[in-house]
Amino acid sequence: MRCFPLRSMQTPFAPVSSMTGLFIMHTLFAEIIANLGSENKSLPVFLSGNIANSVQHNEYLLEKYGAQIPELINNTSFK
């Protein structure tokens, strides 16, 4: 595992393998969403809080899918 060293710290930080894994995961998400979106399908994707009308959109998804995924109802970070 490679890490980024910092001269002022003895312990390296930010393992490259973790960053690579996150990059791969987010790239897969983006490609899957883009491919499904190109087929004009309505996608149940939560929106970031800094996007206009995201609260209403995310609340709609919570109402629609909350019973199927109870972890969503108990998570208040989407509201």
Short mmCIF file of C-alpha atoms in Angstrom, two decimals:
data_model
loop_
_atom_site.label_atom_id
_atom_site.label_comp_id
_atom_site.label_asym_id
_atom_site.label_seq_id
_atom_site.Cartn_x
_atom_site.Cartn_y
_atom_site.Cartn_z
CA MET A 1 0.00 0.00 0.00
CA ARG A 2 1.37 3.38 -0.99
CA CYS A 3 0.68 6.49 1.03
CA PHE A 4 1.42 10.13 0.63
CA PRO A 5 4.25 11.17 2.96
CA LEU A 6 4.33 14.58 4.55
CA ARG A 7 7.62 15.86 5.93
CA SER A 8 6.00 17.41 8.99
CA MET A 9 4.35 14.09 9.96
CA GLN A 10 5.94 10.76 10.79
CA THR A 11 2.98 8.71 9.61
CA PRO A 12 2.04 8.65 5.92
CA PHE A 13 -1.61 9.31 5.12
CA ALA A 14 -4.19 8.94 2.32
CA PRO A 15 -3.59 5.41 1.04
CA VAL A 16 -3.59 5.34 -2.75
CA SER A 17 -5.47 2.02 -2.82
CA SER A 18 -8.46 3.60 -1.06
CA MET A 19 -8.51 6.54 -3.44
CA THR A 20 -8.21 4.20 -6.42
CA GLY A 21 -11.08 2.07 -5.14
CA LEU A 22 -13.30 5.12 -4.66
CA PHE A 23 -12.43 6.37 -8.13
CA ILE A 24 -13.35 3.02 -9.68
CA MET A 25 -16.60 2.81 -7.70
CA HIS A 26 -17.72 6.34 -8.64
CA THR A 27 -16.73 5.78 -12.27
CA LEU A 28 -18.87 2.63 -12.37
CA PHE A 29 -21.82 4.48 -10.82
CA ALA A 30 -21.48 7.30 -13.35
CA GLU A 31 -21.29 4.90 -16.32
CA ILE A 32 -24.24 2.80 -15.16
CA ILE A 33 -26.39 5.89 -14.57
CA ALA A 34 -25.35 7.39 -17.92
CA ASN A 35 -26.14 4.14 -19.78
CA LEU A 36 -29.55 3.77 -18.16
CA GLY A 37 -30.26 7.46 -18.68
CA SER A 38 -29.49 7.19 -22.39
CA GLU A 39 -32.37 4.70 -22.64
CA ASN A 40 -34.76 7.41 -21.37
CA LYS A 41 -35.49 5.47 -18.20
CA SER A 42 -36.52 7.27 -15.05
CA LEU A 43 -33.68 6.70 -12.61
CA PRO A 44 -34.19 6.59 -8.83
CA VAL A 45 -30.95 8.43 -8.06
CA PHE A 46 -30.63 10.67 -5.02
CA LEU A 47 -29.47 14.20 -5.78
CA SER A 48 -26.82 16.17 -3.96
CA GLY A 49 -28.09 18.76 -1.50
CA ASN A 50 -26.53 21.60 -3.48
CA ILE A 51 -28.73 20.93 -6.55
CA ALA A 52 -31.96 22.89 -7.00
CA ASN A 53 -35.10 21.00 -5.90
CA SER A 54 -33.01 18.11 -4.56
CA VAL A 55 -34.87 18.04 -1.24
CA GLN A 56 -38.23 17.49 -2.94
CA HIS A 57 -36.76 14.90 -5.31
CA ASN A 58 -35.03 12.98 -2.51
CA GLU A 59 -38.13 13.07 -0.30
CA TYR A 60 -40.15 11.64 -3.20
CA LEU A 61 -37.65 8.77 -3.53
CA LEU A 62 -37.78 8.15 0.23
CA GLU A 63 -41.58 7.94 0.10
CA LYS A 64 -41.53 5.68 -2.95
CA TYR A 65 -38.74 3.29 -1.92
CA GLY A 66 -38.63 3.68 1.86
CA ALA A 67 -40.71 0.57 2.54
CA GLN A 68 -38.41 -1.52 0.33
CA ILE A 69 -35.23 -0.09 1.85
CA PRO A 70 -35.94 0.75 5.52
CA GLU A 71 -32.39 2.02 6.03
CA LEU A 72 -33.34 5.02 3.90
CA ILE A 73 -36.17 6.04 6.23
CA ASN A 74 -33.94 5.89 9.31
CA ASN A 75 -31.24 8.00 7.63
CA THR A 76 -31.93 11.71 8.08
CA SER A 77 -29.01 12.90 5.94
CA PHE A 78 -31.23 12.95 2.84
CA LYS A 79 -33.69 15.40 4.40
#
